[in-house]
PDB file of C-alpha atoms and ligand atoms in Angstrom:
ATOM      1  CA  MET A 826     110.086  74.195  53.227  1.00  0.00           C
ATOM      2  CA  ASP A 827     113.369  74.776  55.039  1.00  0.00           C
ATOM      3  CA  ILE A 828     113.347  74.755  58.812  1.00  0.00           C
ATOM      4  CA  GLU A 829     113.855  78.522  59.172  1.00  0.00           C
ATOM      5  CA  ALA A 830     110.739  79.211  57.103  1.00  0.00           C
ATOM      6  CA  GLU A 831     108.856  76.518  58.986  1.00  0.00           C
ATOM      7  CA  LEU A 832     109.767  78.010  62.373  1.00  0.00           C
ATOM      8  CA  ALA A 833     108.858  81.509  61.198  1.00  0.00           C
ATOM      9  CA  ARG A 834     105.454  80.158  60.128  1.00  0.00           C
ATOM     10  CA  ASP A 835     104.879  78.281  63.403  1.00  0.00           C
ATOM     11  CA  LEU A 836     106.062  80.931  65.834  1.00  0.00           C
ATOM     12  CA  ARG A 837     102.886  83.047  65.892  1.00  0.00           C
ATOM     13  CA  ASP A 838     100.775  80.016  66.849  1.00  0.00           C
ATOM     14  CA  ALA A 839     103.408  78.925  69.351  1.00  0.00           C
ATOM     15  CA  VAL A 840     103.170  82.256  71.172  1.00  0.00           C
ATOM     16  CA  ASP A 841      99.370  82.187  71.233  1.00  0.00           C
ATOM     17  CA  GLY A 842      99.106  78.458  71.852  1.00  0.00           C
ATOM     18  CA  GLY A 843     101.232  78.207  74.961  1.00  0.00           C
ATOM     19  CA  GLN A 844     104.186  76.364  73.397  1.00  0.00           C
ATOM     20  CA  LEU A 845     106.688  78.785  74.952  1.00  0.00           C
ATOM     21  CA  GLN A 846     107.901  77.782  78.380  1.00  0.00           C
ATOM     22  CA  VAL A 847     109.998  79.465  81.028  1.00  0.00           C
ATOM     23  CA  ALA A 848     113.200  77.907  82.324  1.00  0.00           C
ATOM     24  CA  TYR A 849     114.650  79.502  85.468  1.00  0.00           C
ATOM     25  CA  GLN A 850     118.340  79.891  86.218  1.00  0.00           C
ATOM     26  CA  PRO A 851     119.359  80.917  89.748  1.00  0.00           C
ATOM     27  CA  LEU A 852     121.691  83.837  90.530  1.00  0.00           C
ATOM     28  CA  PHE A 853     123.741  84.009  93.721  1.00  0.00           C
ATOM     29  CA  ASP A 854     125.281  86.747  95.845  1.00  0.00           C
ATOM     30  CA  LEU A 855     129.032  86.224  95.668  1.00  0.00           C
ATOM     31  CA  SER A 856     129.542  87.798  99.097  1.00  0.00           C
ATOM     32  CA  THR A 857     127.561  85.047 100.830  1.00  0.00           C
ATOM     33  CA  VAL A 858     127.480  81.977  98.603  1.00  0.00           C
ATOM     34  CA  ARG A 859     129.778  79.146  99.643  1.00  0.00           C
ATOM     35  CA  GLY A 860     130.884  77.007  96.727  1.00  0.00           C
ATOM     36  CA  LYS A 861     128.152  75.195  94.856  1.00  0.00           C
ATOM     37  CA  ARG A 862     125.559  75.435  97.576  1.00  0.00           C
ATOM     38  CA  GLY A 863     123.462  78.389  98.424  1.00  0.00           C
ATOM     39  CA  VAL A 864     120.056  79.954  98.284  1.00  0.00           C
ATOM     40  CA  PRO A 865     119.353  81.862  95.043  1.00  0.00           C
ATOM     41  CA  ALA A 866     119.158  85.645  95.348  1.00  0.00           C
ATOM     42  CA  ALA A 867     117.228  85.817  92.095  1.00  0.00           C
ATOM     43  CA  VAL A 868     116.255  83.821  89.024  1.00  0.00           C
ATOM     44  CA  GLU A 869     116.524  84.656  85.331  1.00  0.00           C
ATOM     45  CA  ALA A 870     113.646  83.597  83.070  1.00  0.00           C
ATOM     46  CA  LEU A 871     114.855  81.998  79.817  1.00  0.00           C
ATOM     47  CA  CYS A 872     112.607  81.001  76.960  1.00  0.00           C
ATOM     48  CA  ARG A 873     112.154  77.465  75.578  1.00  0.00           C
ATOM     49  CA  TRP A 874     109.927  76.464  72.667  1.00  0.00           C
ATOM     50  CA  LEU A 875     108.271  73.075  72.909  1.00  0.00           C
ATOM     51  CA  HIS A 876     107.792  72.553  69.195  1.00  0.00           C
ATOM     52  CA  PRO A 877     105.273  69.800  68.334  1.00  0.00           C
ATOM     53  CA  LYS A 878     107.544  68.311  65.671  1.00  0.00           C
ATOM     54  CA  HIS A 879     111.081  69.407  66.549  1.00  0.00           C
ATOM     55  CA  GLY A 880     110.971  69.063  70.339  1.00  0.00           C
ATOM     56  CA  VAL A 881     112.604  71.569  72.673  1.00  0.00           C
ATOM     57  CA  LEU A 882     114.125  74.468  70.736  1.00  0.00           C
ATOM     58  CA  MET A 883     116.635  76.802  72.396  1.00  0.00           C
ATOM     59  CA  PRO A 884     116.343  80.597  72.069  1.00  0.00           C
ATOM     60  CA  ASP A 885     119.277  80.906  69.682  1.00  0.00           C
ATOM     61  CA  ARG A 886     117.146  78.983  67.140  1.00  0.00           C
ATOM     62  CA  PHE A 887     114.068  81.206  67.324  1.00  0.00           C
ATOM     63  CA  ILE A 888     114.777  84.577  69.008  1.00  0.00           C
ATOM     64  CA  PRO A 889     116.442  85.945  65.828  1.00  0.00           C
ATOM     65  CA  ILE A 890     113.385  84.823  63.843  1.00  0.00           C
ATOM     66  CA  ALA A 891     111.061  86.406  66.413  1.00  0.00           C
ATOM     67  CA  GLU A 892     112.990  89.681  66.091  1.00  0.00           C
ATOM     68  CA  ARG A 893     112.674  89.608  62.301  1.00  0.00           C
ATOM     69  CA  GLU A 894     108.970  88.698  62.400  1.00  0.00           C
ATOM     70  CA  ASN A 895     108.119  91.372  64.981  1.00  0.00           C
ATOM     71  CA  LEU A 896     107.025  88.768  67.500  1.00  0.00           C
ATOM     72  CA  ILE A 897     109.719  89.413  70.074  1.00  0.00           C
ATOM     73  CA  ALA A 898     107.789  91.981  72.134  1.00  0.00           C
ATOM     74  CA  ASP A 899     104.914  89.495  72.499  1.00  0.00           C
ATOM     75  CA  ILE A 900     107.287  86.715  73.495  1.00  0.00           C
ATOM     76  CA  ASP A 901     109.042  88.912  76.052  1.00  0.00           C
ATOM     77  CA  ALA A 902     105.670  89.968  77.484  1.00  0.00           C
ATOM     78  CA  ARG A 903     104.477  86.331  77.756  1.00  0.00           C
ATOM     79  CA  MET A 904     107.663  85.282  79.501  1.00  0.00           C
ATOM     80  CA  LEU A 905     107.365  88.208  81.870  1.00  0.00           C
ATOM     81  CA  GLU A 906     103.748  87.401  82.751  1.00  0.00           C
ATOM     82  CA  THR A 907     104.437  83.751  83.479  1.00  0.00           C
ATOM     83  CA  ALA A 908     107.648  84.339  85.398  1.00  0.00           C
ATOM     84  CA  ALA A 909     106.319  87.288  87.410  1.00  0.00           C
ATOM     85  CA  ALA A 910     103.283  85.278  88.521  1.00  0.00           C
ATOM     86  CA  GLN A 911     105.579  82.413  89.541  1.00  0.00           C
ATOM     87  CA  VAL A 912     108.077  84.561  91.436  1.00  0.00           C
ATOM     88  CA  GLY A 913     105.200  86.438  93.110  1.00  0.00           C
ATOM     89  CA  ARG A 914     104.018  83.085  94.486  1.00  0.00           C
ATOM     90  CA  TRP A 915     107.529  82.202  95.689  1.00  0.00           C
ATOM     91  CA  GLN A 916     107.888  85.574  97.398  1.00  0.00           C
ATOM     92  CA  ARG A 917     104.619  85.045  99.252  1.00  0.00           C
ATOM     93  CA  ALA A 918     105.627  81.484 100.146  1.00  0.00           C
ATOM     94  CA  GLY A 919     108.668  82.739 102.066  1.00  0.00           C
ATOM     95  CA  SER A 920     111.332  83.891  99.585  1.00  0.00           C
ATOM     96  CA  ALA A 921     110.278  87.468 100.234  1.00  0.00           C
ATOM     97  CA  THR A 922     113.169  89.223  98.498  1.00  0.00           C
ATOM     98  CA  LEU A 923     113.757  86.771  95.632  1.00  0.00           C
ATOM     99  CA  GLY A 924     114.580  88.725  92.467  1.00  0.00           C
ATOM    100  CA  LEU A 925     113.371  88.069  88.938  1.00  0.00           C
ATOM    101  CA  SER A 926     115.273  88.994  85.802  1.00  0.00           C
ATOM    102  CA  VAL A 927     113.535  88.894  82.442  1.00  0.00           C
ATOM    103  CA  ASN A 928     115.108  89.363  79.018  1.00  0.00           C
ATOM    104  CA  ALA A 929     113.933  92.033  76.641  1.00  0.00           C
ATOM    105  CA  SER A 930     115.153  92.575  73.113  1.00  0.00           C
ATOM    106  CA  PRO A 931     115.922  96.268  72.598  1.00  0.00           C
ATOM    107  CA  THR A 932     113.692  96.344  69.514  1.00  0.00           C
ATOM    108  CA  GLY A 933     110.700  95.884  71.822  1.00  0.00           C
ATOM    109  CA  VAL A 934     111.775  98.201  74.642  1.00  0.00           C
ATOM    110  CA  ASP A 935     109.841 101.474  74.506  1.00  0.00           C
ATOM    111  CA  ALA A 936     107.368 103.458  76.604  1.00  0.00           C
ATOM    112  CA  ALA A 937     104.513 101.022  75.896  1.00  0.00           C
ATOM    113  CA  PHE A 938     106.711  98.139  76.973  1.00  0.00           C
ATOM    114  CA  ALA A 939     107.631  99.955  80.199  1.00  0.00           C
ATOM    115  CA  ARG A 940     103.920 100.369  81.012  1.00  0.00           C
ATOM    116  CA  ARG A 941     103.279  96.711  80.267  1.00  0.00           C
ATOM    117  CA  VAL A 942     106.105  95.619  82.584  1.00  0.00           C
ATOM    118  CA  ALA A 943     104.870  97.892  85.370  1.00  0.00           C
ATOM    119  CA  ASP A 944     101.298  96.566  85.086  1.00  0.00           C
ATOM    120  CA  CYS A 945     102.560  93.037  85.090  1.00  0.00           C
ATOM    121  CA  ALA A 946     104.749  93.475  88.193  1.00  0.00           C
ATOM    122  CA  ASP A 947     101.742  95.019  89.888  1.00  0.00           C
ATOM    123  CA  ALA A 948      99.343  92.243  88.891  1.00  0.00           C
ATOM    124  CA  ALA A 949     101.816  89.603  90.090  1.00  0.00           C
ATOM    125  CA  GLY A 950     102.216  91.437  93.411  1.00  0.00           C
ATOM    126  CA  LEU A 951     106.013  91.459  93.088  1.00  0.00           C
ATOM    127  CA  LEU A 952     107.877  93.168  95.913  1.00  0.00           C
ATOM    128  CA  PRO A 953     108.974  96.567  94.539  1.00  0.00           C
ATOM    129  CA  GLY A 954     112.619  96.550  93.524  1.00  0.00           C
ATOM    130  CA  THR A 955     112.790  92.819  92.798  1.00  0.00           C
ATOM    131  CA  LEU A 956     112.108  92.907  89.054  1.00  0.00           C
ATOM    132  CA  VAL A 957     114.976  93.483  86.637  1.00  0.00           C
ATOM    133  CA  VAL A 958     114.687  93.940  82.873  1.00  0.00           C
ATOM    134  CA  GLU A 959     117.795  92.715  81.044  1.00  0.00           C
ATOM    135  CA  VAL A 960     118.297  94.420  77.694  1.00  0.00           C
ATOM    136  CA  THR A 961     119.775  91.565  75.705  1.00  0.00           C
ATOM    137  CA  GLU A 962     121.800  93.049  72.930  1.00  0.00           C
ATOM    138  CA  THR A 963     122.928  96.539  72.246  1.00  0.00           C
ATOM    139  CA  PRO A 964     122.574  97.919  68.773  1.00  0.00           C
ATOM    140  CA  PRO A 965     125.967  99.559  68.257  1.00  0.00           C
ATOM    141  CA  PRO A 966     127.367 102.123  68.368  1.00  0.00           C
ATOM    142  CA  GLN A 967     124.937 103.549  70.886  1.00  0.00           C
ATOM    143  CA  ILE A 968     122.164 102.254  73.054  1.00  0.00           C
ATOM    144  CA  ALA A 969     118.884 102.806  71.182  1.00  0.00           C
ATOM    145  CA  THR A 970     117.055 105.978  72.176  1.00  0.00           C
ATOM    146  CA  ALA A 971     113.835 104.043  72.814  1.00  0.00           C
ATOM    147  CA  VAL A 972     115.698 102.023  75.443  1.00  0.00           C
ATOM    148  CA  VAL A 973     117.197 105.138  77.012  1.00  0.00           C
ATOM    149  CA  ASP A 974     113.747 106.766  77.133  1.00  0.00           C
ATOM    150  CA  ALA A 975     112.170 103.697  78.738  1.00  0.00           C
ATOM    151  CA  ILE A 976     114.620 103.645  81.667  1.00  0.00           C
ATOM    152  CA  PRO A 977     112.997 106.446  83.749  1.00  0.00           C
ATOM    153  CA  LEU A 978     109.557 104.932  83.127  1.00  0.00           C
ATOM    154  CA  LEU A 979     110.733 101.571  84.412  1.00  0.00           C
ATOM    155  CA  HIS A 980     112.416 103.212  87.393  1.00  0.00           C
ATOM    156  CA  ALA A 981     109.247 105.088  88.265  1.00  0.00           C
ATOM    157  CA  ALA A 982     107.550 101.689  88.599  1.00  0.00           C
ATOM    158  CA  GLY A 983     110.329 100.267  90.792  1.00  0.00           C
ATOM    159  CA  ILE A 984     111.811  98.156  88.007  1.00  0.00           C
ATOM    160  CA  ALA A 985     115.562  97.922  87.531  1.00  0.00           C
ATOM    161  CA  VAL A 986     117.411  97.906  84.210  1.00  0.00           C
ATOM    162  CA  SER A 987     120.313  95.638  83.377  1.00  0.00           C
ATOM    163  CA  ILE A 988     122.562  95.619  80.329  1.00  0.00           C
ATOM    164  CA  ASP A 989     123.269  92.055  79.213  1.00  0.00           C
ATOM    165  CA  ASP A 990     126.236  90.611  77.313  1.00  0.00           C
ATOM    166  CA  PHE A 991     129.002  93.021  78.380  1.00  0.00           C
ATOM    167  CA  GLY A 992     132.199  91.766  76.778  1.00  0.00           C
ATOM    168  CA  GLY A 993     130.197  89.721  74.261  1.00  0.00           C
ATOM    169  CA  SER A 994     128.813  92.713  72.391  1.00  0.00           C
ATOM    170  CA  GLU A 995     130.153  96.034  71.193  1.00  0.00           C
ATOM    171  CA  THR A 996     129.056  97.803  74.375  1.00  0.00           C
ATOM    172  CA  THR A 997     131.841  99.638  76.193  1.00  0.00           C
ATOM    173  CA  LEU A 998     132.060 101.188  79.643  1.00  0.00           C
ATOM    174  CA  THR A 999     132.079 104.638  77.993  1.00  0.00           C
ATOM    175  CA  MET A1000     128.704 103.891  76.364  1.00  0.00           C
ATOM    176  CA  LEU A1001     127.201 102.760  79.650  1.00  0.00           C
ATOM    177  CA  GLU A1002     128.429 105.642  81.822  1.00  0.00           C
ATOM    178  CA  PRO A1003     125.766 108.195  80.794  1.00  0.00           C
ATOM    179  CA  LEU A1004     122.918 105.675  81.264  1.00  0.00           C
ATOM    180  CA  ALA A1005     120.863 105.482  84.441  1.00  0.00           C
ATOM    181  CA  ILE A1006     121.114 101.691  84.546  1.00  0.00           C
ATOM    182  CA  ASP A1007     121.202  99.492  87.648  1.00  0.00           C
ATOM    183  CA  GLU A1008     123.165  96.434  86.606  1.00  0.00           C
ATOM    184  CA  VAL A1009     125.624  95.104  84.048  1.00  0.00           C
ATOM    185  CA  LYS A1010     126.001  91.419  83.195  1.00  0.00           C
ATOM    186  CA  ILE A1011     129.368  90.160  82.044  1.00  0.00           C
ATOM    187  CA  ASP A1012     129.128  87.708  79.175  1.00  0.00           C
ATOM    188  CA  ARG A1013     130.448  84.187  79.707  1.00  0.00           C
ATOM    189  CA  SER A1014     133.085  84.732  77.016  1.00  0.00           C
ATOM    190  CA  LEU A1015     134.659  87.472  79.165  1.00  0.00           C
ATOM    191  CA  THR A1016     134.026  85.908  82.606  1.00  0.00           C
ATOM    192  CA  GLN A1017     135.984  82.818  81.646  1.00  0.00           C
ATOM    193  CA  ARG A1018     139.019  84.647  80.222  1.00  0.00           C
ATOM    194  CA  THR A1019     142.096  84.874  82.429  1.00  0.00           C
ATOM    195  CA  ASP A1020     144.397  87.044  80.282  1.00  0.00           C
ATOM    196  CA  ASP A1021     145.564  90.503  81.352  1.00  0.00           C
ATOM    197  CA  ALA A1022     143.292  92.354  78.925  1.00  0.00           C
ATOM    198  CA  ALA A1023     140.195  90.589  80.293  1.00  0.00           C
ATOM    199  CA  GLU A1024     141.358  91.187  83.850  1.00  0.00           C
ATOM    200  CA  ARG A1025     141.747  94.899  83.110  1.00  0.00           C
ATOM    201  CA  ALA A1026     138.408  95.164  81.304  1.00  0.00           C
ATOM    202  CA  ILE A1027     136.526  93.632  84.233  1.00  0.00           C
ATOM    203  CA  ARG A1028     138.354  95.633  86.885  1.00  0.00           C
ATOM    204  CA  ASP A1029     137.599  98.833  84.930  1.00  0.00           C
ATOM    205  CA  LEU A1030     133.950  97.827  84.656  1.00  0.00           C
ATOM    206  CA  VAL A1031     133.690  97.063  88.376  1.00  0.00           C
ATOM    207  CA  ALA A1032     135.371 100.380  89.234  1.00  0.00           C
ATOM    208  CA  GLY A1033     132.879 102.172  86.978  1.00  0.00           C
ATOM    209  CA  ALA A1034     130.035 100.206  88.539  1.00  0.00           C
ATOM    210  CA  VAL A1035     131.110 101.249  92.030  1.00  0.00           C
ATOM    211  CA  ARG A1036     131.188 104.913  90.905  1.00  0.00           C
ATOM    212  CA  HIS A1037     127.717 104.697  89.377  1.00  0.00           C
ATOM    213  CA  GLY A1038     126.071 102.316  91.832  1.00  0.00           C
ATOM    214  CA  TRP A1039     125.555  99.469  89.363  1.00  0.00           C
ATOM    215  CA  ARG A1040     125.489  95.836  90.358  1.00  0.00           C
ATOM    216  CA  VAL A1041     127.832  93.581  88.368  1.00  0.00           C
ATOM    217  CA  VAL A1042     126.772  90.015  87.562  1.00  0.00           C
ATOM    218  CA  ALA A1043     129.260  87.478  86.210  1.00  0.00           C
ATOM    219  CA  GLU A1044     127.663  84.961  83.852  1.00  0.00           C
ATOM    220  CA  GLY A1045     129.089  81.597  82.866  1.00  0.00           C
ATOM    221  CA  ILE A1046     130.550  80.583  86.229  1.00  0.00           C
ATOM    222  CA  GLU A1047     131.169  76.903  85.604  1.00  0.00           C
ATOM    223  CA  THR A1048     134.054  76.022  87.909  1.00  0.00           C
ATOM    224  CA  ALA A1049     135.310  76.855  91.390  1.00  0.00           C
ATOM    225  CA  ALA A1050     138.132  78.766  89.656  1.00  0.00           C
ATOM    226  CA  ASP A1051     135.603  80.892  87.711  1.00  0.00           C
ATOM    227  CA  LEU A1052     133.879  81.672  91.018  1.00  0.00           C
ATOM    228  CA  ALA A1053     137.103  82.598  92.809  1.00  0.00           C
ATOM    229  CA  ARG A1054     138.181  84.811  89.894  1.00  0.00           C
ATOM    230  CA  SER A1055     134.850  86.638  89.657  1.00  0.00           C
ATOM    231  CA  ARG A1056     134.832  87.222  93.392  1.00  0.00           C
ATOM    232  CA  ALA A1057     138.392  88.562  93.349  1.00  0.00           C
ATOM    233  CA  ARG A1058     137.407  90.886  90.507  1.00  0.00           C
ATOM    234  CA  GLY A1059     134.695  92.370  92.718  1.00  0.00           C
ATOM    235  CA  CYS A1060     131.599  91.059  90.902  1.00  0.00           C
ATOM    236  CA  HIS A1061     128.513  91.154  93.106  1.00  0.00           C
ATOM    237  CA  ARG A1062     126.496  88.275  91.750  1.00  0.00           C
ATOM    238  CA  GLY A1063     127.128  85.131  89.742  1.00  0.00           C
ATOM    239  CA  GLN A1064     125.229  82.745  87.537  1.00  0.00           C
ATOM    240  CA  GLY A1065     126.310  79.555  85.822  1.00  0.00           C
ATOM    241  CA  TYR A1066     126.511  75.793  85.601  1.00  0.00           C
ATOM    242  CA  LEU A1067     128.577  75.593  88.828  1.00  0.00           C
ATOM    243  CA  TRP A1068     125.232  76.016  90.581  1.00  0.00           C
ATOM    244  CA  SER A1069     122.648  75.167  87.976  1.00  0.00           C
ATOM    245  CA  ALA A1070     121.654  75.339  84.329  1.00  0.00           C
ATOM    246  CA  PRO A1071     118.230  76.852  83.603  1.00  0.00           C
ATOM    247  CA  VAL A1072     115.691  74.430  85.099  1.00  0.00           C
ATOM    248  CA  GLU A1073     111.975  73.946  85.685  1.00  0.00           C
ATOM    249  CA  ALA A1074     110.187  75.808  88.468  1.00  0.00           C
ATOM    250  CA  ARG A1075     110.059  72.640  90.574  1.00  0.00           C
ATOM    251  CA  GLU A1076     113.862  72.513  90.748  1.00  0.00           C
ATOM    252  CA  ILE A1077     114.033  76.137  91.875  1.00  0.00           C
ATOM    253  CA  GLU A1078     111.587  75.320  94.664  1.00  0.00           C
ATOM    254  CA  ARG A1079     114.027  72.716  95.961  1.00  0.00           C
ATOM    255  CA  MET A1080     116.784  75.333  96.025  1.00  0.00           C
ATOM    256  CA  LEU A1081     114.578  77.903  97.749  1.00  0.00           C
ATOM    257  CA  GLN A1082     113.297  75.354 100.233  1.00  0.00           C
ATOM    258  CA  VAL A1083     109.874  76.942 100.111  1.00  0.00           C
ATOM    259  CA  VAL A1084     106.455  75.854  98.839  1.00  0.00           C
TER     260      VAL A1084
HETATM  261  P1  C2E B2434     121.531  85.358  77.988  1.00  0.00           P
HETATM  262  O1  C2E B2434     120.441  86.263  78.406  1.00  0.00           O
HETATM  263  O2  C2E B2434     122.922  85.865  78.031  1.00  0.00           O
HETATM  264  O3  C2E B2434     121.338  84.065  78.890  1.00  0.00           O
HETATM  265  C1  C2E B2434     122.394  83.269  79.326  1.00  0.00           C
HETATM  266  C2  C2E B2434     122.565  82.038  78.450  1.00  0.00           C
HETATM  267  O4  C2E B2434     123.741  81.353  78.855  1.00  0.00           O
HETATM  268  C3  C2E B2434     121.418  81.030  78.566  1.00  0.00           C
HETATM  269  O5  C2E B2434     121.290  80.367  77.320  1.00  0.00           O
HETATM  270  C4  C2E B2434     121.966  80.058  79.619  1.00  0.00           C
HETATM  271  O6  C2E B2434     121.415  78.760  79.547  1.00  0.00           O
HETATM  272  C5  C2E B2434     123.429  80.038  79.268  1.00  0.00           C
HETATM  273  N1  C2E B2434     124.263  79.746  80.435  1.00  0.00           N
HETATM  274  C6  C2E B2434     124.042  80.094  81.717  1.00  0.00           C
HETATM  275  N2  C2E B2434     125.054  79.692  82.505  1.00  0.00           N
HETATM  276  C7  C2E B2434     125.950  79.089  81.707  1.00  0.00           C
HETATM  277  C8  C2E B2434     127.230  78.471  81.936  1.00  0.00           C
HETATM  278  O7  C2E B2434     127.737  78.412  83.055  1.00  0.00           O
HETATM  279  N3  C2E B2434     127.872  77.954  80.851  1.00  0.00           N
HETATM  280  C9  C2E B2434     127.323  78.020  79.596  1.00  0.00           C
HETATM  281  N4  C2E B2434     128.021  77.472  78.606  1.00  0.00           N
HETATM  282  N5  C2E B2434     126.140  78.601  79.335  1.00  0.00           N
HETATM  283  C10 C2E B2434     125.462  79.135  80.379  1.00  0.00           C
HETATM  284  P2  C2E B2434     119.893  80.214  76.589  1.00  0.00           P
HETATM  285  O8  C2E B2434     118.817  79.892  77.581  1.00  0.00           O
HETATM  286  O9  C2E B2434     120.111  79.275  75.444  1.00  0.00           O
HETATM  287  O10 C2E B2434     119.589  81.672  76.051  1.00  0.00           O
HETATM  288  C11 C2E B2434     120.379  82.253  75.027  1.00  0.00           C
HETATM  289  C12 C2E B2434     120.032  83.684  74.823  1.00  0.00           C
HETATM  290  O11 C2E B2434     118.725  83.848  74.248  1.00  0.00           O
HETATM  291  C13 C2E B2434     119.971  84.524  76.094  1.00  0.00           C
HETATM  292  O12 C2E B2434     121.278  84.867  76.480  1.00  0.00           O
HETATM  293  C14 C2E B2434     119.153  85.705  75.663  1.00  0.00           C
HETATM  294  O13 C2E B2434     119.955  86.644  74.975  1.00  0.00           O
HETATM  295  C15 C2E B2434     118.183  85.064  74.680  1.00  0.00           C
HETATM  296  N6  C2E B2434     116.889  84.822  75.356  1.00  0.00           N
HETATM  297  C16 C2E B2434     116.482  83.769  76.117  1.00  0.00           C
HETATM  298  N7  C2E B2434     115.206  83.912  76.525  1.00  0.00           N
HETATM  299  C17 C2E B2434     114.793  85.110  76.027  1.00  0.00           C
HETATM  300  C18 C2E B2434     113.551  85.843  76.102  1.00  0.00           C
HETATM  301  O14 C2E B2434     112.558  85.437  76.726  1.00  0.00           O
HETATM  302  N8  C2E B2434     113.521  87.037  75.463  1.00  0.00           N
HETATM  303  C19 C2E B2434     114.583  87.541  74.745  1.00  0.00           C
HETATM  304  N9  C2E B2434     114.459  88.717  74.147  1.00  0.00           N
HETATM  305  N10 C2E B2434     115.749  86.881  74.673  1.00  0.00           N
HETATM  306  C20 C2E B2434     115.850  85.690  75.291  1.00  0.00           C
HETATM  307 CA1   CA B2435     119.968  87.631  79.999  1.00  0.00          CA
HETATM  308 CA1   CA B2436     124.088  87.434  79.029  1.00  0.00          CA
HETATM  309 CA1   CA B2437     123.497  86.512  75.297  1.00  0.00          CA
END
């Protein structure tokens, strides 16, 4: 059996059997962070599969399979449950306003999903306004209607909506403008570009974000130069290897200096 088929076969049991783990990557406020040190403003939950035979598998290996096999909504819900419970504990331990971002594939984002997220935030006791759902990839040429319909339901429960991968997908500012979103994340491939076209694209996005009240997060900040550039461009938050790769909960606790 080839590995694709093998992973497709194993994924159902992996979801039910607790083989999926959460890695946390910190996000920082660019207005206050000084260089590589700082206290995270939020964390993003990223999925890892501890496969019994193949070891740690990264999401690029199995998320596409999960989408094809209709397992992605279950995976996203599992990740959300685990991460929300964890961040709820950190909030109560002293990081009262720490944010949590979870990824959600647009194929799984609908009214039922919105209810599930709201229940989960509630059960975890998350401070209202601290949970963000990142919609990972946009089916071009428009944002799926199910996603658009889910936004007011999420908002009603105090959950924010972020559009992931700007500059790494076919999403344009014009597509985003009519949406009642809260945040846009700039893909690493755009963050790290220094040419005039990239500069213009990001400045236009930030100007649009200011008009609409969106937060802009720059992903893929690896160097001091990436940080300086993203700050100069007016991005609000940053995420990247300059501070930390996705890590275990224990590492985040060191950064938060709580627990
Ligand atoms: P993403 O949501 O855009 O997440 C950011 C990815 O960039 C992560 O890869 C992260 O490890 C990586 N990254 C962060 N900072 C840097 C940096 O400074 N330099 C470089 N080179 N890379 C950086 P990861 O964890 O392999 O995740 C890949 C993608 O898989 C995610 O992209 C997301 O689209 C998807 N994904 C991960 N977990 C989940 C999940 O639970 N549900 C869904 N639906 N998708 C997920
Ligand atoms: Ca993401
Ligand atoms: Ca992204
Ligand atoms: Ca991505």
